[in-house]
C-alpha positions in Angstrom: 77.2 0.1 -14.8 73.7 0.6 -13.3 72.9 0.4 -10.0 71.0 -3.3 -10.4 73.7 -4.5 -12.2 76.2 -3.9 -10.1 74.6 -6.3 -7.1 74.2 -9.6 -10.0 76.8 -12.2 -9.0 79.4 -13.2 -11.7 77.3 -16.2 -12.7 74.0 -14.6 -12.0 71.6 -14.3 -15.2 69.1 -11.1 -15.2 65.3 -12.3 -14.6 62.7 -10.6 -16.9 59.2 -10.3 -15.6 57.8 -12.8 -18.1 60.1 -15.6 -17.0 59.2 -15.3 -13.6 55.7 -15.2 -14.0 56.0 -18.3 -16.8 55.1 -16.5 -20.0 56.2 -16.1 -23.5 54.9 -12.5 -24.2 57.1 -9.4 -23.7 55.8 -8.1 -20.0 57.8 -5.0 -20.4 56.4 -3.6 -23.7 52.7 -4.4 -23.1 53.4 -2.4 -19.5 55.0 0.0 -22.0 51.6 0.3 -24.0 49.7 0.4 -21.2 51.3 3.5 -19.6 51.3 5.3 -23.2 48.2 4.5 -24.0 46.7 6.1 -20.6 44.4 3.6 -20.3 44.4 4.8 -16.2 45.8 6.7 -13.9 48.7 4.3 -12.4 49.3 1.0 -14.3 50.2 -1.6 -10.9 52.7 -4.2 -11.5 50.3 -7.4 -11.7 48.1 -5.8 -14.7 50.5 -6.5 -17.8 51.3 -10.2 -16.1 46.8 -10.3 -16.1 46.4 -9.2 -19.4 49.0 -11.3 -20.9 48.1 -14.7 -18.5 44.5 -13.5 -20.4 46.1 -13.6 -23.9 48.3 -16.9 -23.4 45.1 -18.8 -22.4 43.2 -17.6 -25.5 46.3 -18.7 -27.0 45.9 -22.0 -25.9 42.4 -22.4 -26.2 42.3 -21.2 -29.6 44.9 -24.0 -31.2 43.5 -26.5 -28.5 40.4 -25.5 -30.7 42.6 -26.0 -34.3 43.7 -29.2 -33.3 40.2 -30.5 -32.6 39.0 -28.9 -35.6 41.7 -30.6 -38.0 41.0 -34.0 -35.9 37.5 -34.0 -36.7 38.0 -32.7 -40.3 35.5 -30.0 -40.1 35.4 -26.5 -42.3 37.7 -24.2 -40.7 35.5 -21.2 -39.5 36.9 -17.4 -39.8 39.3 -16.3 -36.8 36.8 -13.6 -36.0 34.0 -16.0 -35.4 36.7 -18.5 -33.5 37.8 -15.1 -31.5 34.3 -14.3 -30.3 33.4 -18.2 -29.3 37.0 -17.9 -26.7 35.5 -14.2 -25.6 32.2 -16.3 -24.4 34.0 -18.8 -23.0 35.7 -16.6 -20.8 33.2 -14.6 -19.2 35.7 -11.9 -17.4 37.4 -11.2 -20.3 34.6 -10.6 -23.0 33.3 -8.2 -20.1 36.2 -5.9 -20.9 36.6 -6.5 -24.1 32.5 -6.3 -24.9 32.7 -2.6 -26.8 36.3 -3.6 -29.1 35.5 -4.1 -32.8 38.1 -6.5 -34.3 39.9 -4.7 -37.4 39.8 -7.0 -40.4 38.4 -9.5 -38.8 36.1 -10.6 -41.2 31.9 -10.2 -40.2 31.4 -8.2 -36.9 28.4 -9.7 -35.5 27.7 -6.9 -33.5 28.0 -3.8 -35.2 27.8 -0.9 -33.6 25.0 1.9 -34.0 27.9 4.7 -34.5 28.8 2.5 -37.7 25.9 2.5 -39.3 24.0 5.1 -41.0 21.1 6.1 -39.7 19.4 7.7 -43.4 20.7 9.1 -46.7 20.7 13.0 -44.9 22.9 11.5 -42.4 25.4 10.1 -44.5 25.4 13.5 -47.0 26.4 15.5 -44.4 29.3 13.7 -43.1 30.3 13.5 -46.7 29.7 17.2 -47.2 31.5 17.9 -43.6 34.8 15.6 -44.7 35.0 17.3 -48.4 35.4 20.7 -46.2 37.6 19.3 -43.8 39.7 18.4 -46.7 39.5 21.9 -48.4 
């Protein structure tokens, strides 16, 4: 047995970090993510608890929003426009998230100037540059 297990009374259940801090997300693997994905240096203790107290209250904002939405019979929107009205709404979070472009998200009303071509030369040689990558 490990050394933590060996102190847990007979009746004692084992306390994950996302019941003690009230959540329904996995606080471990997101930690797990964090530390992989070396997003910094040291990854503290309180920032995968943050980052998923940030995603339950989109969570909760967002079907808040469905339920208005179905109440008041209106066309349903796409999920990338009803991602970006939460982001506004919560002004520390699209901060941090102000550079991310949303994978099939539908339209990206931002698009970024690295995803666009500049001219036709442009775009040749990154065509000409991947066929001799793939030689």
């Amino acid at each position: 047995m490990a050394g933590k297990e060996k102190n847990l009374g007979s009746n004692a259940k084992r306390r994950f970090r996302r019941n003690k801090a009230g959540l329904k997300f996995p606080v471990f693997r997101i930690a797990r993510f964090l530390k992989v994905g070396k997003y910094d240096k040291g990854v503290g203790a309180g920032a995968p608890v943050f980052s998923l107290l940030c995603l339950s209250t989109l969570q909760l904002r967002f079907l808040n929003w469905l339920e208005l939405q179905r109440g008041m019979k209106k066309r349903l929107v796409s999920l990338q426009g009803i991602f970006n009205w939460l982001l506004g709404l919560l002004r520390k979070l699209y901060k941090f998230l102000r550079d991310v472009t949303i994978l099939n998200g539908g339209i990206i009303p931002k698009i970024q100037k690295n995803l666009l071509p500049n001219n036709k030369s442009n775009t040749s040689k990154v065509v000409v540059a991947a066929q001799e990558e793939e030689d």
